[in-house]
CSV table of C-alpha atoms and ligand atoms in Angstrom, one decimal:
chain,number,residue,atom,x,y,z
A,1,UNK,CA,-2.1,-12.6,0.6
A,2,UNK,CA,-2.6,-9.7,-1.9
A,3,UNK,CA,-4.5,-7.0,0.3
A,4,UNK,CA,-6.8,-4.1,-1.0
A,5,UNK,CA,-6.7,-1.1,1.8
A,6,UNK,CA,-9.8,1.1,0.1
A,7,UNK,CA,-9.3,4.4,1.2
A,8,UNK,CA,-5.9,5.8,1.4
A,9,UNK,CA,-6.9,8.6,4.2
A,10,UNK,CA,-4.7,8.9,8.0
A,11,UNK,CA,-5.4,5.2,8.6
A,12,UNK,CA,-5.4,3.8,5.2
A,13,UNK,CA,-2.0,4.4,4.3
A,14,UNK,CA,-0.8,3.8,7.8
A,15,UNK,CA,-2.4,0.7,8.1
A,16,UNK,CA,-0.9,-0.2,4.1
A,17,UNK,CA,2.1,0.6,4.9
A,18,UNK,CA,2.8,-1.2,7.9
A,19,UNK,CA,0.6,-4.7,6.7
A,20,UNK,CA,3.5,-4.2,4.2
A,21,UNK,CA,5.8,-4.4,6.5
A,22,UNK,CA,4.7,-7.3,7.6
A,23,UNK,CA,5.7,-9.0,4.4
A,24,UNK,CA,2.2,-8.7,3.0
A,25,UNK,CA,1.5,-7.3,-0.8
A,26,UNK,CA,-0.7,-4.6,-0.5
A,27,UNK,CA,-2.5,-2.1,-2.7
A,28,UNK,CA,-3.8,1.4,-1.4
A,29,UNK,CA,-6.7,2.7,-3.2
A,30,UNK,CA,-8.2,5.9,-3.4
A,31,UNK,CA,-10.7,8.0,-5.4
A,32,UNK,CA,-8.6,11.2,-5.1
A,33,UNK,CA,-5.7,11.0,-8.5
A,34,UNK,CA,-4.0,13.3,-7.0
A,35,UNK,CA,-2.8,12.1,-3.9
A,36,UNK,CA,-2.3,8.6,-5.2
A,37,UNK,CA,0.2,10.2,-7.6
A,38,UNK,CA,2.5,12.1,-4.8
A,39,UNK,CA,2.2,9.0,-2.9
A,40,UNK,CA,3.2,6.4,-5.6
A,41,UNK,CA,6.6,9.0,-6.7
A,42,UNK,CA,7.2,8.6,-2.6
A,43,UNK,CA,6.0,11.3,-1.0
A,44,UNK,CA,2.7,11.2,1.4
A,45,UNK,CA,0.5,13.8,1.9
A,46,UNK,CA,-0.5,13.9,5.3
A,47,UNK,CA,2.7,14.8,8.3
A,48,UNK,CA,3.1,11.6,10.6
A,49,UNK,CA,6.1,10.6,12.0
A,50,UNK,CA,7.9,7.5,10.3
A,51,UNK,CA,5.9,7.1,8.0
A,52,UNK,CA,7.5,8.6,4.8
A,53,UNK,CA,10.4,6.4,5.3
A,54,UNK,CA,8.0,3.5,5.7
A,55,UNK,CA,6.5,4.0,2.7
A,56,UNK,CA,9.1,4.0,0.1
A,57,UNK,CA,10.9,1.4,2.2
A,58,UNK,CA,7.8,-1.0,1.2
A,59,UNK,CA,7.5,1.0,-2.1
A,60,UNK,CA,11.2,0.1,-3.1
A,61,UNK,CA,11.1,-3.8,-2.0
A,62,UNK,CA,7.5,-4.5,-4.3
A,63,UNK,CA,5.6,-4.9,-1.7
A,64,UNK,CA,3.4,-2.2,-1.3
A,65,UNK,CA,1.7,-0.2,-4.6
A,66,UNK,CA,-0.7,2.7,-4.9
A,67,UNK,CA,-3.7,3.0,-7.5
A,68,UNK,CA,-7.3,4.2,-8.6
A,69,UNK,CA,-8.2,1.3,-10.6
A,70,UNK,CA,-10.6,-0.6,-9.4
A,71,UNK,CA,-9.5,-4.0,-10.6
A,72,UNK,CA,-7.5,-4.1,-7.6
A,73,UNK,CA,-10.6,-4.7,-5.6
A,74,UNK,CA,-10.5,-8.2,-7.7
A,75,UNK,CA,-6.6,-8.5,-7.4
A,76,UNK,CA,-7.0,-8.8,-4.0
A,77,UNK,CA,-8.3,-11.6,-1.5
A,78,UNK,CA,-8.8,-8.9,1.7
A,79,UNK,CA,-10.3,-5.9,1.4
A,80,UNK,CA,-9.8,-3.6,3.8
A,81,UNK,CA,-12.4,-0.6,4.5
A,82,UNK,CA,-10.9,2.5,6.0
A,83,UNK,CA,-13.0,5.2,4.2
A,84,UNK,CA,-14.0,8.0,6.6
A,85,UNK,CA,-16.9,8.2,8.2
A,86,UNK,CA,-17.7,11.6,9.2
A,87,UNK,CA,-20.9,13.3,11.1
A,88,UNK,CA,-24.1,13.7,10.1
A,89,UNK,CA,-26.5,16.7,10.6
A,90,UNK,CA,-27.8,14.5,13.3
A,91,UNK,CA,-24.9,13.0,14.7
A,92,UNK,CA,-25.0,9.7,12.9
A,93,UNK,CA,-22.2,8.5,11.3
A,94,UNK,CA,-22.3,9.2,7.7
A,95,UNK,CA,-22.4,6.2,5.5
A,96,UNK,CA,-22.2,7.2,1.9
A,97,UNK,CA,-18.2,6.8,1.8
A,98,UNK,CA,-18.7,3.0,3.3
A,99,UNK,CA,-21.8,2.2,1.0
A,100,UNK,CA,-19.7,3.5,-2.0
A,101,UNK,CA,-16.8,1.7,-1.5
A,102,UNK,CA,-19.4,-1.6,-0.8
A,103,UNK,CA,-20.8,-1.0,-4.0
A,104,UNK,CA,-17.4,-0.8,-6.0
A,105,UNK,CA,-16.6,-4.2,-4.1
A,106,UNK,CA,-20.0,-5.4,-5.4
A,107,UNK,CA,-19.4,-3.7,-9.0
A,108,UNK,CA,-15.8,-5.2,-9.5
A,109,UNK,CA,-14.7,-8.2,-7.5
A,110,UNK,CA,-15.3,-10.9,-9.3
A,111,UNK,CA,-14.2,-14.1,-7.0
A,112,UNK,CA,-15.1,-14.3,-3.0
A,113,UNK,CA,-13.5,-12.1,-0.6
A,114,UNK,CA,-12.6,-11.1,3.3
A,115,UNK,CA,-14.2,-7.3,3.8
A,116,UNK,CA,-11.9,-6.3,7.1
A,117,UNK,CA,-13.6,-3.2,8.3
A,118,UNK,CA,-11.5,-0.6,9.6
A,119,UNK,CA,-13.5,2.3,9.3
A,120,UNK,CA,-14.9,3.3,12.7
A,121,UNK,CA,-18.7,2.4,11.9
A,122,UNK,CA,-22.4,2.4,13.4
A,123,UNK,CA,-23.4,-1.0,15.5
A,124,UNK,CA,-24.9,-3.2,13.1
A,125,UNK,CA,-22.6,-2.2,10.2
A,126,UNK,CA,-20.8,-5.3,9.3
A,127,UNK,CA,-24.2,-7.6,9.2
A,128,UNK,CA,-25.5,-4.4,6.6
A,129,UNK,CA,-22.5,-4.8,4.9
A,130,UNK,CA,-23.0,-8.6,4.5
A,131,UNK,CA,-26.6,-7.9,3.7
A,132,UNK,CA,-25.8,-5.5,0.9
A,133,UNK,CA,-23.0,-7.6,-0.5
A,134,UNK,CA,-25.6,-10.5,-1.0
A,135,UNK,CA,-28.6,-8.4,-2.6
A,136,UNK,CA,-25.7,-6.9,-4.8
A,137,UNK,CA,-23.2,-9.9,-5.8
A,138,UNK,CA,-25.9,-12.8,-4.8
A,139,UNK,CA,-22.8,-15.4,-6.7
A,140,UNK,CA,-20.0,-14.5,-4.5
A,141,UNK,CA,-19.0,-15.5,-0.9
A,142,UNK,CA,-18.3,-12.7,1.5
A,143,UNK,CA,-16.6,-13.2,5.3
A,144,UNK,CA,-16.8,-10.1,7.1
A,145,UNK,CA,-14.0,-8.9,9.9
A,146,UNK,CA,-14.2,-5.6,11.9
A,147,UNK,CA,-11.3,-4.3,12.8
A,148,UNK,CA,-11.2,-1.0,14.1
A,149,UNK,CA,-8.1,1.1,14.5
A,150,UNK,CA,-7.1,2.6,17.9
A,151,UNK,CA,-4.1,4.8,16.3
A,152,UNK,CA,-3.6,8.2,17.3
A,153,UNK,CA,-2.3,10.7,14.6
A,154,UNK,CA,1.2,11.9,15.6
A,155,UNK,CA,2.2,8.3,16.9
A,156,UNK,CA,0.2,6.3,13.9
A,157,UNK,CA,3.1,4.6,13.1
A,158,UNK,CA,4.2,2.8,16.3
A,159,UNK,CA,0.9,2.7,17.5
A,160,UNK,CA,0.1,0.1,15.1
A,161,UNK,CA,3.0,-1.9,15.0
A,162,UNK,CA,3.1,-2.1,18.5
A,163,UNK,CA,-0.9,-1.6,19.7
A,164,UNK,CA,-2.2,-2.1,23.4
A,165,UNK,CA,-4.8,-4.7,21.3
A,166,UNK,CA,-5.8,-5.6,18.4
A,167,UNK,CA,-10.2,-6.2,18.5
A,168,UNK,CA,-11.4,-8.9,15.8
A,169,UNK,CA,-15.0,-9.4,15.1
A,170,UNK,CA,-15.8,-12.0,13.1
A,171,UNK,CA,-19.2,-13.5,11.6
A,172,UNK,CA,-17.4,-17.3,10.1
A,173,UNK,CA,-14.1,-19.1,10.8
A,174,UNK,CA,-12.5,-18.2,7.5
A,175,UNK,CA,-12.9,-14.4,8.5
A,176,UNK,CA,-11.2,-15.2,12.3
A,177,UNK,CA,-8.5,-17.4,10.4
A,178,UNK,CA,-7.6,-14.4,8.1
A,179,UNK,CA,-7.5,-11.9,10.7
A,180,UNK,CA,-5.1,-14.4,13.0
A,181,UNK,CA,-2.8,-14.8,9.8
A,182,UNK,CA,-2.7,-10.6,8.9
A,183,UNK,CA,-1.7,-10.1,12.1
A,184,UNK,CA,0.3,-12.8,13.3
A,185,UNK,CA,3.2,-10.7,13.0
A,186,UNK,CA,1.8,-9.0,16.3
A,187,UNK,CA,0.3,-11.8,18.4
A,188,UNK,CA,3.5,-14.2,17.9
A,189,UNK,CA,5.2,-10.4,19.9
A,190,UNK,CA,2.5,-11.3,22.5
A,191,UNK,CA,0.2,-8.9,21.3
A,192,UNK,CA,-2.8,-9.4,22.9
A,193,UNK,CA,-6.1,-10.0,20.0
A,194,UNK,CA,-9.5,-10.1,21.6
A,195,UNK,CA,-11.8,-11.8,19.2
A,196,UNK,CA,-15.3,-11.1,19.4
A,197,UNK,CA,-18.6,-10.6,17.2
A,198,UNK,CA,-19.1,-7.9,15.0
A,199,UNK,CA,-20.8,-6.2,16.9
A,200,UNK,CA,-19.2,-5.8,20.1
A,201,UNK,CA,-15.9,-4.6,18.2
A,202,UNK,CA,-17.9,-2.1,16.7
A,203,UNK,CA,-18.7,-1.3,20.1
A,204,UNK,CA,-15.6,-1.1,21.7
A,205,UNK,CA,-14.3,1.3,19.6
A,206,UNK,CA,-17.1,3.8,20.3
A,207,UNK,CA,-17.0,2.9,23.7
A,208,UNK,CA,-13.1,3.1,23.9
A,209,UNK,CA,-13.6,6.8,22.5
A,210,UNK,CA,-16.3,8.2,24.1
A,211,UNK,CA,-14.6,7.2,27.5
A,212,UNK,CA,-10.7,9.6,26.1
A,213,UNK,CA,-13.1,12.1,25.6
A,214,UNK,CA,-15.0,11.7,28.9
A,215,UNK,CA,-11.6,11.7,31.0
A,216,UNK,CA,-10.5,15.2,28.5
A,217,UNK,CA,-13.8,16.6,29.5
A,218,UNK,CA,-13.9,15.7,33.4
A,219,UNK,CA,-9.9,16.8,33.7
A,220,UNK,CA,-11.1,20.1,31.7
A,221,UNK,CA,-13.7,20.6,34.3
A,222,UNK,CA,-11.6,20.3,37.6
A,223,UNK,CA,-9.4,22.9,36.1
A,224,UNK,CA,-12.4,25.1,36.3
A,225,UNK,CA,-13.2,24.4,39.4
A,226,UNK,CA,-9.1,25.2,40.0
A,227,UNK,CA,-9.0,28.5,38.4
A,228,UNK,CA,-12.1,29.8,41.2
A,229,UNK,CA,-10.3,27.8,44.1
A,230,UNK,CA,-6.7,29.2,43.0
A,231,UNK,CA,-5.5,25.1,42.8
A,232,UNK,CA,-2.7,23.9,40.3
A,233,UNK,CA,-4.6,21.4,37.7
A,234,UNK,CA,-1.1,19.8,37.0
A,235,UNK,CA,-0.7,18.7,40.2
A,236,UNK,CA,-4.5,17.8,40.5
A,237,UNK,CA,-4.4,15.8,37.8
A,238,UNK,CA,-0.6,14.5,38.7
A,239,UNK,CA,-2.2,13.1,42.7
A,240,UNK,CA,-4.7,11.5,40.9
A,241,UNK,CA,-3.4,9.6,37.9
A,242,UNK,CA,-0.4,8.5,40.5
A,243,UNK,CA,-3.8,6.4,41.7
A,244,UNK,CA,-2.8,3.2,39.6
A,245,UNK,CA,-6.5,2.4,39.2
A,246,UNK,CA,-6.8,5.4,37.4
A,247,UNK,CA,-3.2,6.5,35.8
A,248,UNK,CA,-2.4,9.9,34.3
A,249,UNK,CA,-3.1,9.0,30.2
A,250,UNK,CA,-5.9,11.5,29.2
A,251,UNK,CA,-6.0,13.7,32.1
A,252,UNK,CA,-4.4,17.0,30.8
A,253,UNK,CA,-6.7,20.1,31.0
A,254,UNK,CA,-6.2,21.8,27.6
A,255,UNK,CA,-9.3,23.4,25.5
A,256,UNK,CA,-11.3,20.7,24.6
A,257,UNK,CA,-10.8,18.1,22.5
A,258,UNK,CA,-11.4,18.2,18.9
A,259,UNK,CA,-9.9,15.8,15.8
A,260,UNK,CA,-11.3,13.9,13.2
A,261,UNK,CA,-12.6,11.0,16.0
A,262,UNK,CA,-13.5,12.2,19.5
A,263,UNK,CA,-16.3,14.9,18.6
A,264,UNK,CA,-18.0,12.7,16.0
A,265,UNK,CA,-17.7,9.3,18.0
A,266,UNK,CA,-19.1,10.4,20.8
A,267,UNK,CA,-21.6,11.8,18.9
A,268,UNK,CA,-22.2,8.6,16.8
A,269,UNK,CA,-22.7,6.3,20.0
A,270,UNK,CA,-25.0,9.2,21.7
A,271,UNK,CA,-27.4,9.1,18.5
A,272,UNK,CA,-27.1,5.0,18.2
A,273,UNK,CA,-27.9,4.8,21.7
A,274,UNK,CA,-30.9,7.3,21.8
A,275,UNK,CA,-32.1,5.3,18.5
A,276,UNK,CA,-32.3,1.9,20.9
A,277,UNK,CA,-34.0,3.5,23.8
A,278,UNK,CA,-30.4,3.3,26.3
A,279,UNK,CA,-29.3,6.4,25.9
A,280,UNK,CA,-25.5,7.6,27.3
A,281,UNK,CA,-26.3,10.4,30.2
A,282,UNK,CA,-22.5,10.5,30.7
A,283,UNK,CA,-21.6,10.3,27.0
A,284,UNK,CA,-24.2,13.6,26.6
A,285,UNK,CA,-22.6,15.4,29.4
A,286,UNK,CA,-19.4,14.8,27.6
A,287,UNK,CA,-20.6,16.4,24.3
A,288,UNK,CA,-22.5,19.2,26.1
A,289,UNK,CA,-19.3,19.9,28.4
A,290,UNK,CA,-16.5,19.9,25.5
A,291,UNK,CA,-19.2,21.9,23.4
A,292,UNK,CA,-19.3,24.9,26.7
A,293,UNK,CA,-15.5,24.7,26.9
A,294,UNK,CA,-14.8,25.8,23.0
A,295,UNK,CA,-17.1,28.4,23.2
A,296,UNK,CA,-16.2,30.0,26.1
A,297,UNK,CA,-12.1,29.3,25.4
A,298,UNK,CA,-12.0,33.0,23.2
A,299,UNK,CA,-12.9,34.6,26.5
A,300,UNK,CA,-9.4,33.8,28.5
A,301,UNK,CA,-8.0,35.9,25.3
A,302,UNK,CA,-11.3,38.3,24.9
A,303,UNK,CA,-10.6,39.4,28.5
A,304,UNK,CA,-7.7,40.8,27.9
A,305,UNK,CA,-7.6,42.4,24.7
A,306,UNK,CA,-8.3,45.7,23.4
A,307,UNK,CA,-10.2,47.0,20.4
A,308,UNK,CA,-8.0,46.4,17.3
A,309,UNK,CA,-5.2,43.5,18.9
A,310,UNK,CA,-3.2,41.5,16.5
A,311,UNK,CA,-3.8,38.1,18.3
A,312,UNK,CA,-0.8,35.3,17.8
A,313,UNK,CA,-2.0,31.8,17.2
A,314,UNK,CA,0.5,29.1,17.8
A,315,UNK,CA,-0.8,26.1,16.8
A,316,UNK,CA,-3.8,25.2,14.2
A,317,UNK,CA,-3.8,21.7,14.3
A,318,UNK,CA,-5.9,19.4,16.9
A,319,UNK,CA,-3.5,18.2,18.2
A,320,UNK,CA,0.9,18.3,18.0
A,321,UNK,CA,2.8,16.0,15.1
A,322,UNK,CA,-0.4,16.1,12.6
A,323,UNK,CA,-1.4,18.6,10.0
A,324,UNK,CA,-5.1,17.4,10.7
A,325,UNK,CA,-7.2,20.4,11.2
A,326,UNK,CA,-10.7,18.4,11.9
A,327,UNK,CA,-12.6,19.9,14.7
A,328,UNK,CA,-9.2,21.6,15.9
A,329,UNK,CA,-9.7,24.0,18.8
A,330,UNK,CA,-8.1,26.6,17.2
A,331,UNK,CA,-11.4,26.9,14.8
A,332,UNK,CA,-14.1,28.0,17.4
A,333,UNK,CA,-11.4,30.5,18.7
A,334,UNK,CA,-10.4,32.0,15.6
A,335,UNK,CA,-13.8,32.3,14.5
A,336,UNK,CA,-14.9,34.4,17.8
A,337,UNK,CA,-12.0,36.5,17.9
A,338,UNK,CA,-12.4,37.4,14.1
A,339,UNK,CA,-16.1,37.9,14.6
A,340,UNK,CA,-15.1,40.6,17.7
A,341,UNK,CA,-12.8,42.4,15.6
A,342,UNK,CA,-9.2,41.0,15.8
A,343,UNK,CA,-6.7,40.1,13.6
A,344,UNK,CA,-5.0,37.3,14.0
A,345,UNK,CA,-1.6,35.8,12.7
A,346,UNK,CA,-1.5,32.2,13.3
A,347,UNK,CA,2.1,29.7,13.3
A,348,UNK,CA,1.8,25.9,13.0
A,349,UNK,CA,4.8,24.1,12.1
A,350,UNK,CA,2.8,21.6,10.2
A,351,UNK,CA,0.6,24.6,8.0
A,352,UNK,CA,2.6,26.5,5.2
A,353,UNK,CA,-0.1,27.6,3.2
A,354,UNK,CA,-4.1,28.9,5.0
A,355,UNK,CA,-7.0,26.9,3.8
A,356,UNK,CA,-10.5,26.6,4.9
A,357,UNK,CA,-11.8,27.6,7.7
A,358,UNK,CA,-8.7,30.1,8.4
A,359,UNK,CA,-9.7,32.2,4.6
A,360,UNK,CA,-10.3,35.4,6.0
A,361,UNK,CA,-8.8,38.9,5.0
A,362,UNK,CA,-8.0,39.3,8.9
A,363,UNK,CA,-5.8,35.8,8.9
A,364,UNK,CA,-2.4,35.7,8.1
A,365,UNK,CA,0.0,32.7,8.1
A,366,UNK,CA,3.4,33.3,9.9
A,367,UNK,CA,6.5,31.7,8.7
A,368,UNK,CA,8.5,31.4,12.3
A,369,UNK,CA,7.6,31.7,15.8
A,370,UNK,CA,9.2,34.9,16.3
A,371,UNK,CA,7.5,36.9,13.3
A,372,UNK,CA,4.5,35.9,15.4
A,373,UNK,CA,5.5,37.0,18.1
A,374,UNK,CA,6.5,40.7,17.2
A,375,UNK,CA,3.3,41.3,15.2
A,376,UNK,CA,1.7,40.5,17.7
A,377,UNK,CA,-0.1,42.3,21.3
A,378,UNK,CA,-1.4,38.9,22.6
A,379,UNK,CA,0.2,35.5,22.0
A,380,UNK,CA,-2.0,32.1,22.6
A,381,UNK,CA,-0.8,28.8,22.0
A,382,UNK,CA,-3.3,26.2,21.0
A,383,UNK,CA,-1.8,23.0,19.9
A,384,UNK,CA,1.0,21.5,22.5
A,385,UNK,CA,3.7,20.8,19.6
A,386,UNK,CA,7.9,20.6,20.7
A,387,UNK,CA,8.5,23.3,19.1
A,388,UNK,CA,6.6,25.5,21.3
A,389,UNK,CA,7.9,23.4,24.5
A,390,UNK,CA,11.9,24.0,23.7
A,391,UNK,CA,10.8,28.4,23.0
A,392,UNK,CA,12.9,30.0,25.6
A,393,UNK,CA,10.2,32.2,27.7
A,394,UNK,CA,12.6,35.6,27.2
A,395,UNK,CA,11.0,35.7,23.0
A,396,UNK,CA,7.9,37.8,24.5
A,397,UNK,CA,9.9,40.0,26.8
A,398,UNK,CA,12.2,40.5,24.0
A,399,UNK,CA,10.1,41.4,21.0
A,400,UNK,CA,6.6,42.6,22.7
A,401,UNK,CA,5.8,45.8,24.2
A,402,UNK,CA,3.4,44.5,26.6
A,403,UNK,CA,4.5,40.8,27.0
A,404,UNK,CA,0.8,38.7,27.1
A,405,UNK,CA,0.7,34.7,26.9
A,406,UNK,CA,-2.5,32.7,26.4
A,407,UNK,CA,-1.6,29.1,27.3
A,408,UNK,CA,-4.7,26.9,26.1
A,409,UNK,CA,-1.8,23.4,27.1
A,410,UNK,CA,0.4,24.4,29.9
A,411,UNK,CA,3.4,24.5,28.1
A,412,UNK,CA,5.2,27.2,30.2
A,413,UNK,CA,5.9,27.4,34.3
A,414,UNK,CA,3.7,30.5,35.4
A,415,UNK,CA,6.6,31.1,37.9
A,416,UNK,CA,9.2,32.0,35.1
A,417,UNK,CA,6.6,34.0,33.3
A,418,UNK,CA,5.5,36.0,36.5
A,419,UNK,CA,9.3,36.8,37.1
A,420,UNK,CA,10.0,37.7,33.6
A,421,UNK,CA,7.3,39.7,33.8
A,422,UNK,CA,5.0,38.5,31.5
A,423,UNK,CA,1.6,38.3,32.1
A,424,UNK,CA,0.6,34.7,32.0
A,425,UNK,CA,-3.1,33.1,31.6
A,426,UNK,CA,-3.1,29.3,31.5
A,427,UNK,CA,-5.6,26.5,32.3
A,428,UNK,CA,-6.8,25.4,35.8
A,429,UNK,CA,-3.6,27.3,37.0
A,430,UNK,CA,-3.4,31.0,39.4
A,431,UNK,CA,-2.9,33.7,36.4
A,432,UNK,CA,0.9,34.8,37.4
B,501,LIG,N1,-7.9,9.4,11.6
B,501,LIG,C1,-7.6,9.0,13.1
B,501,LIG,O1,-6.7,9.1,13.7
B,501,LIG,C2,-8.5,8.0,13.0
B,501,LIG,C3,-7.9,7.0,13.7
B,501,LIG,C4,-8.8,5.6,14.1
B,501,LIG,C5,-9.9,5.7,13.4
B,501,LIG,N2,-10.3,6.5,12.4
B,501,LIG,C6,-11.4,6.0,11.6
B,501,LIG,O2,-11.1,5.7,10.6
B,501,LIG,C7,-11.5,5.9,8.8
B,501,LIG,C8,-11.0,6.7,7.8
B,501,LIG,O3,-10.6,7.9,8.6
B,501,LIG,P1,-9.7,8.6,8.4
B,501,LIG,O4,-8.7,9.8,9.2
B,501,LIG,O5,-8.4,8.1,7.5
B,501,LIG,O6,-10.5,9.2,7.3
B,501,LIG,P2,-9.7,10.3,5.7
B,501,LIG,O7,-10.6,11.2,4.8
B,501,LIG,O8,-7.8,10.7,5.9
B,501,LIG,O9,-9.3,9.1,4.4
B,501,LIG,C9,-10.5,8.6,4.0
B,501,LIG,C10,-9.8,8.3,2.1
B,501,LIG,O10,-10.9,7.3,1.7
B,501,LIG,C11,-10.9,7.5,0.4
B,501,LIG,N3,-12.5,7.0,-0.5
B,501,LIG,C12,-13.5,7.4,-0.1
B,501,LIG,N4,-14.4,6.9,-0.8
B,501,LIG,C13,-13.6,5.7,-1.0
B,501,LIG,C14,-13.7,4.8,-2.1
B,501,LIG,N5,-15.2,4.8,-2.5
B,501,LIG,N6,-12.9,4.5,-2.8
B,501,LIG,C15,-11.2,4.8,-2.1
B,501,LIG,N7,-11.3,5.9,-1.5
B,501,LIG,C16,-12.3,6.5,-1.2
B,501,LIG,C17,-10.6,8.9,0.1
B,501,LIG,O11,-10.8,9.8,-0.8
B,501,LIG,C18,-9.7,9.4,1.9
B,501,LIG,O12,-8.5,9.8,0.6
B,501,LIG,C19,-13.0,6.6,9.9
B,501,LIG,O13,-14.1,5.8,10.0
B,501,LIG,C20,-12.4,7.3,11.2
B,501,LIG,O14,-13.2,7.7,12.3
B,501,LIG,C21,-9.7,7.6,12.3
């Protein structure tokens, strides 16, 4: 089976490399010629553990190729859509990249194809795609699979190769059969495959992301309560999470959820639910709770600030083990600090050149943790990189005149910080 993956971003590249690892012949297609040239040289344009090795291995095995050439839309039997579906101004999903990909397919496909939609898309998109293709390419037959992707940046390769489940929405028996063949290496290992209708598959993705976002918003609100009553959020989360009905995952208090999925997917579900007259109060509350949290997170720094202070921001990406800055909690924090006249020295293990939205005369980038700490009056940890978790807290007393640490990820132990003489502010725990 030959597959062309349309869109070689975080999802498309991981899916392409992993499907090649299954033994399938894969072309990863993208409009971005620079990205494709880099990939053809065996290097990858994103930070994702294990991905570079997988790409090199499958390139040299001849199962994986990268191209900007639209004729690959006809070369393959199956076309996997993995283009972005960002947020529109009204909260709905912007389908312009998806519509562009469908028009490209209609233009270049000369034989029947199976289309697998991996992008996160609104309810009814599979039918919309089918209808559109019937109109644009009436001589051809297109079977449509809705196959939402659940990988997490930072563990994307493992998530793809060992998922909890695979969800397949299908509109014809051929579509189901094609999907079953593609995922045979996983189903034969006992990984559950859920077969369902296209719309159900589309809703599963939005519901899963909204539920996870809701857990994060919930534990963050409980963290606020902890701060007022001198309770400890880590112990509360353990106490809740040990209940098997609940579990500990996604109960980490922090600066609010961000990234390229939860913010836009909660908004898109909210938009869709309102449009069909069944608004979700829980999703609305989740969105609002997270927005308010992000707005007030800078206060933890501002409340301890003196004018002209330099703040070291440790971690710019929205989570550890990715270079993805989309909707990162660091963005509103830095924006507020800059508005208040602070100078920022940022350090991130993965960001080596400052890019938008961090281009500003008062923002510089440190090349090491030590440099950032030495130059700062306040050190704020925004991303939970391993490098930070392994840090010896003595670095603060050795390098700062009045050591002051704001820890949005609860990386350090408040008692150790207190004993060292570091003023320490964390999330949902008593300040040392
Ligand atoms: N990033 C994640 O962690 C993640 C996880 C699960 C699902 N998703 C969903 O997967 C989809 C893709 O997300 P992403 O983060 O990989 O996006 P991305 O922005 O990283 O990648 C999209 C790629 O598509 C390319 N592209 C756009 N139009 C094209 C066209 N017509 N032909 C060829 N290439 C085209 C772009 O150049 C870009 O490289 C989104 O719907 C997203 O919600 C993302």
